[in-house]
């Protein structure tokens, strides 16, 4: 049997969709006639139908070697390359087909449509314009050209072409949907709605049209109830419509239906959504559900895919901060700053974290950058002022706090911290004025009363110091420090019994509070309760053996009890400590005591 016979039998098998039998017969034809163009062409078609695209390409290539001027072979090989996503080779074959058949509208249209599909809008336009010159009634060509115009940002021309598609084919639902989406992008609610409704009239089961109406509700009408109704309809018609699950999940999140939102967003991912917005919202949901580990895992994945996603760095930094991973928080905030060096809020947030890490120099550096970008940020002056104070530059800190107050005159924390700075400088009158302002702003601010009490102590206005401490304790009865300051005020105003009672109250609550032992011991000393005073001083020394004043007081108490040996030991210790401290006057005073006849052996 001749090659021609095998080829004809193979063709018939191909036409009957018996592709394996066709290939077997065409193999025979080619073995007899190795340069049989038609056999290679038909066998390549059979391989394509069996989805063996690489073998199809080899047969088409062999056919082209034999006969170079058959446009259909180039076109078919281009289709095979398209199936293997060999886009460049596909374009070359489609272009060759067009050159061989420049007056074939179908060949031009297909080449143009493919180029538009892979993003080559300009190249596609050239082919589509030619196709429409040859066949001005081709709705598909107009549709493809409209898509090319959309890629090029020419919405008006795209609408003209969609109009032409609909004029030629009034039942073309895809054209209505596409034009409706374009009207939606242009903000034309009436025309967008009209197009989507027309699709539904033509095809009541068209999920894309309902999705388009949902977008109209979201973007133009802000009607979220109607939007939810449309999305429910989309999913009812097409349970695999991933964008609908995506949008419904976001809507449910905004309505605080976290579990429902999570179900929808998980479904979108299961259907193949690769939109990072879905993952961002899933991370937000897990964050709100306090499942921080899952939220972190999602954010880590997002940032691997998009290392410049500022929002995800912001969200991860919040979770790391909640987990007290301050180093990780700094790392994320620094990433944001690297991406956007003008992000004032992030410099401010990083300065706050550096403050918690007690890295005050970096606090100041970040605050300086914020002030360069925004000179009227009261919070940053406040933060920098506190940092200067912690570094010992209290006066510079006060200057920043002054600036913060000028910008925000009712910020209670700034007045409080400036008052504390004045106390550290022993400027009690200025401190008192600031704490007056604190109390004026918030009459239940316990620390305002407590610290004003300290200012009154420094001003030797002991009754007011005591009154303020009592007021602080009314507001916050669990605080210890007001009792300590009250005890000191009572001691200095020579109400020794009240000093003893107040110090005892502190010791009952906090047995390791050494200052209270010192104050109670001092009060007992003044009341000539020397043995009880010595007992308190002993407790103090157990907690702090480097205070010369305690040894001096205890030595004198021993002296009053005629225990000169113990008194001498304490005086010697006091003299040694005063000398170490460089206090020459007190050192000499104690030496004089030791030299007195009372201290002789």
mmCIF file of N, CA and C in Angstrom, residues 480-481 483-489 491-492 499-500 502-504 506-507 510-523 536-537 539-550:
data_model
loop_
_atom_site.group_PDB
_atom_site.id
_atom_site.type_symbol
_atom_site.label_atom_id
_atom_site.label_comp_id
_atom_site.label_asym_id
_atom_site.label_seq_id
_atom_site.Cartn_x
_atom_site.Cartn_y
_atom_site.Cartn_z
ATOM 1 N N UNK A 480 2.011 52.508 98.443
ATOM 2 C CA UNK A 480 2.826 52.595 99.657
ATOM 3 C C UNK A 480 3.479 53.962 99.806
ATOM 4 N N UNK A 481 3.954 54.539 98.686
ATOM 5 C CA UNK A 481 4.789 55.738 98.763
ATOM 6 C C UNK A 481 4.159 56.897 99.532
ATOM 7 N N UNK A 483 2.399 56.869 102.184
ATOM 8 C CA UNK A 483 2.647 56.638 103.616
ATOM 9 C C UNK A 483 4.078 57.041 103.971
ATOM 10 N N UNK A 484 5.027 56.700 103.089
ATOM 11 C CA UNK A 484 6.426 57.045 103.342
ATOM 12 C C UNK A 484 6.613 58.557 103.439
ATOM 13 N N UNK A 485 6.005 59.296 102.484
ATOM 14 C CA UNK A 485 6.144 60.745 102.492
ATOM 15 C C UNK A 485 5.437 61.360 103.712
ATOM 16 N N UNK A 486 4.302 60.787 104.087
ATOM 17 C CA UNK A 486 3.594 61.259 105.283
ATOM 18 C C UNK A 486 4.450 61.050 106.528
ATOM 19 N N UNK A 487 5.075 59.890 106.599
ATOM 20 C CA UNK A 487 5.927 59.589 107.758
ATOM 21 C C UNK A 487 7.061 60.605 107.857
ATOM 22 N N UNK A 488 7.658 60.932 106.700
ATOM 23 C CA UNK A 488 8.730 61.926 106.671
ATOM 24 C C UNK A 488 8.219 63.298 107.115
ATOM 25 N N UNK A 489 6.995 63.664 106.649
ATOM 26 C CA UNK A 489 6.414 64.966 107.027
ATOM 27 C C UNK A 489 6.131 65.025 108.519
ATOM 28 N N UNK A 491 7.652 63.325 110.799
ATOM 29 C CA UNK A 491 8.939 63.365 111.499
ATOM 30 C C UNK A 491 9.517 64.780 111.493
ATOM 31 N N UNK A 492 9.449 65.442 110.341
ATOM 32 C CA UNK A 492 10.036 66.783 110.242
ATOM 33 C C UNK A 492 9.208 67.824 110.992
ATOM 34 N N UNK A 499 4.481 59.822 113.100
ATOM 35 C CA UNK A 499 5.521 59.299 112.210
ATOM 36 C C UNK A 499 5.714 57.804 112.443
ATOM 37 N N UNK A 500 5.733 57.412 113.713
ATOM 38 C CA UNK A 500 5.899 55.990 114.052
ATOM 39 C C UNK A 500 4.733 55.166 113.512
ATOM 40 N N UNK A 502 2.665 55.830 111.052
ATOM 41 C CA UNK A 502 2.644 55.773 109.585
ATOM 42 C C UNK A 502 3.742 54.848 109.059
ATOM 43 N N UNK A 503 4.930 54.931 109.632
ATOM 44 C CA UNK A 503 6.025 54.058 109.203
ATOM 45 C C UNK A 503 5.699 52.598 109.495
ATOM 46 N N UNK A 504 5.065 52.360 110.635
ATOM 47 C CA UNK A 504 4.668 50.994 110.990
ATOM 48 C C UNK A 504 3.701 50.428 109.963
ATOM 49 N N UNK A 506 3.620 51.122 106.832
ATOM 50 C CA UNK A 506 4.391 50.739 105.648
ATOM 51 C C UNK A 506 5.090 49.412 105.890
ATOM 52 N N UNK A 507 5.707 49.267 107.063
ATOM 53 C CA UNK A 507 6.474 48.047 107.362
ATOM 54 C C UNK A 507 5.572 46.824 107.395
ATOM 55 N N UNK A 510 5.042 46.217 103.714
ATOM 56 C CA UNK A 510 6.263 45.995 102.934
ATOM 57 C C UNK A 510 7.448 45.872 103.909
ATOM 58 N N UNK A 511 7.675 44.681 104.449
ATOM 59 C CA UNK A 511 8.692 44.510 105.499
ATOM 60 C C UNK A 511 10.118 44.847 105.066
ATOM 61 N N UNK A 512 10.376 44.962 103.776
ATOM 62 C CA UNK A 512 11.729 45.259 103.311
ATOM 63 C C UNK A 512 11.936 46.749 103.004
ATOM 64 N N UNK A 513 10.990 47.577 103.441
ATOM 65 C CA UNK A 513 11.091 49.008 103.148
ATOM 66 C C UNK A 513 12.036 49.661 104.170
ATOM 67 N N UNK A 514 13.302 49.807 103.760
ATOM 68 C CA UNK A 514 14.327 50.238 104.717
ATOM 69 C C UNK A 514 14.123 51.676 105.180
ATOM 70 N N UNK A 515 13.630 52.571 104.310
ATOM 71 C CA UNK A 515 13.457 53.965 104.705
ATOM 72 C C UNK A 515 12.455 54.109 105.845
ATOM 73 N N UNK A 516 11.465 53.217 105.860
ATOM 74 C CA UNK A 516 10.475 53.281 106.942
ATOM 75 C C UNK A 516 11.095 52.869 108.282
ATOM 76 N N UNK A 517 12.027 51.902 108.253
ATOM 77 C CA UNK A 517 12.741 51.567 109.488
ATOM 78 C C UNK A 517 13.552 52.773 109.961
ATOM 79 N N UNK A 518 14.167 53.466 109.028
ATOM 80 C CA UNK A 518 14.984 54.634 109.380
ATOM 81 C C UNK A 518 14.123 55.729 109.997
ATOM 82 N N UNK A 519 12.957 56.001 109.364
ATOM 83 C CA UNK A 519 12.087 57.062 109.884
ATOM 84 C C UNK A 519 11.491 56.675 111.230
ATOM 85 N N UNK A 520 11.068 55.425 111.353
ATOM 86 C CA UNK A 520 10.496 55.021 112.640
ATOM 87 C C UNK A 520 11.566 55.020 113.723
ATOM 88 N N UNK A 521 12.755 54.566 113.348
ATOM 89 C CA UNK A 521 13.852 54.588 114.318
ATOM 90 C C UNK A 521 14.197 56.010 114.740
ATOM 91 N N UNK A 522 14.193 56.939 113.757
ATOM 92 C CA UNK A 522 14.502 58.335 114.072
ATOM 93 C C UNK A 522 13.452 58.931 115.001
ATOM 94 N N UNK A 523 12.158 58.612 114.734
ATOM 95 C CA UNK A 523 11.081 59.123 115.589
ATOM 96 C C UNK A 523 11.212 58.560 116.992
ATOM 97 N N UNK A 536 15.111 49.290 115.196
ATOM 98 C CA UNK A 536 14.782 49.707 113.827
ATOM 99 C C UNK A 536 16.036 49.962 113.002
ATOM 100 N N UNK A 537 17.039 50.584 113.644
ATOM 101 C CA UNK A 537 18.285 50.851 112.908
ATOM 102 C C UNK A 537 18.968 49.544 112.519
ATOM 103 N N UNK A 539 17.457 46.796 111.700
ATOM 104 C CA UNK A 539 16.754 46.297 110.514
ATOM 105 C C UNK A 539 17.207 47.049 109.258
ATOM 106 N N UNK A 540 17.412 48.343 109.426
ATOM 107 C CA UNK A 540 17.872 49.141 108.283
ATOM 108 C C UNK A 540 19.242 48.655 107.814
ATOM 109 N N UNK A 541 20.164 48.439 108.771
ATOM 110 C CA UNK A 541 21.527 48.036 108.428
ATOM 111 C C UNK A 541 21.535 46.684 107.712
ATOM 112 N N UNK A 542 20.585 45.814 108.066
ATOM 113 C CA UNK A 542 20.503 44.532 107.359
ATOM 114 C C UNK A 542 20.196 44.743 105.873
ATOM 115 N N UNK A 543 19.455 45.800 105.609
ATOM 116 C CA UNK A 543 19.051 46.084 104.223
ATOM 117 C C UNK A 543 20.022 47.012 103.506
ATOM 118 N N UNK A 544 20.734 47.863 104.293
ATOM 119 C CA UNK A 544 21.669 48.821 103.696
ATOM 120 C C UNK A 544 22.731 49.168 104.722
ATOM 121 N N UNK A 545 23.937 48.659 104.537
ATOM 122 C CA UNK A 545 25.008 48.881 105.524
ATOM 123 C C UNK A 545 25.965 49.989 105.087
ATOM 124 N N UNK A 546 25.511 50.892 104.166
ATOM 125 C CA UNK A 546 26.396 51.934 103.659
ATOM 126 C C UNK A 546 25.907 53.340 103.995
ATOM 127 N N UNK A 547 25.005 53.474 104.956
ATOM 128 C CA UNK A 547 24.460 54.783 105.320
ATOM 129 C C UNK A 547 25.115 55.254 106.622
ATOM 130 N N UNK A 548 26.028 56.229 106.565
ATOM 131 C CA UNK A 548 26.744 56.657 107.784
ATOM 132 C C UNK A 548 25.805 57.272 108.827
ATOM 133 N N UNK A 549 24.718 57.917 108.375
ATOM 134 C CA UNK A 549 23.810 58.572 109.311
ATOM 135 C C UNK A 549 23.176 57.568 110.266
ATOM 136 N N UNK A 550 22.900 56.375 109.777
ATOM 137 C CA UNK A 550 22.296 55.347 110.624
ATOM 138 C C UNK A 550 23.261 54.949 111.731
#
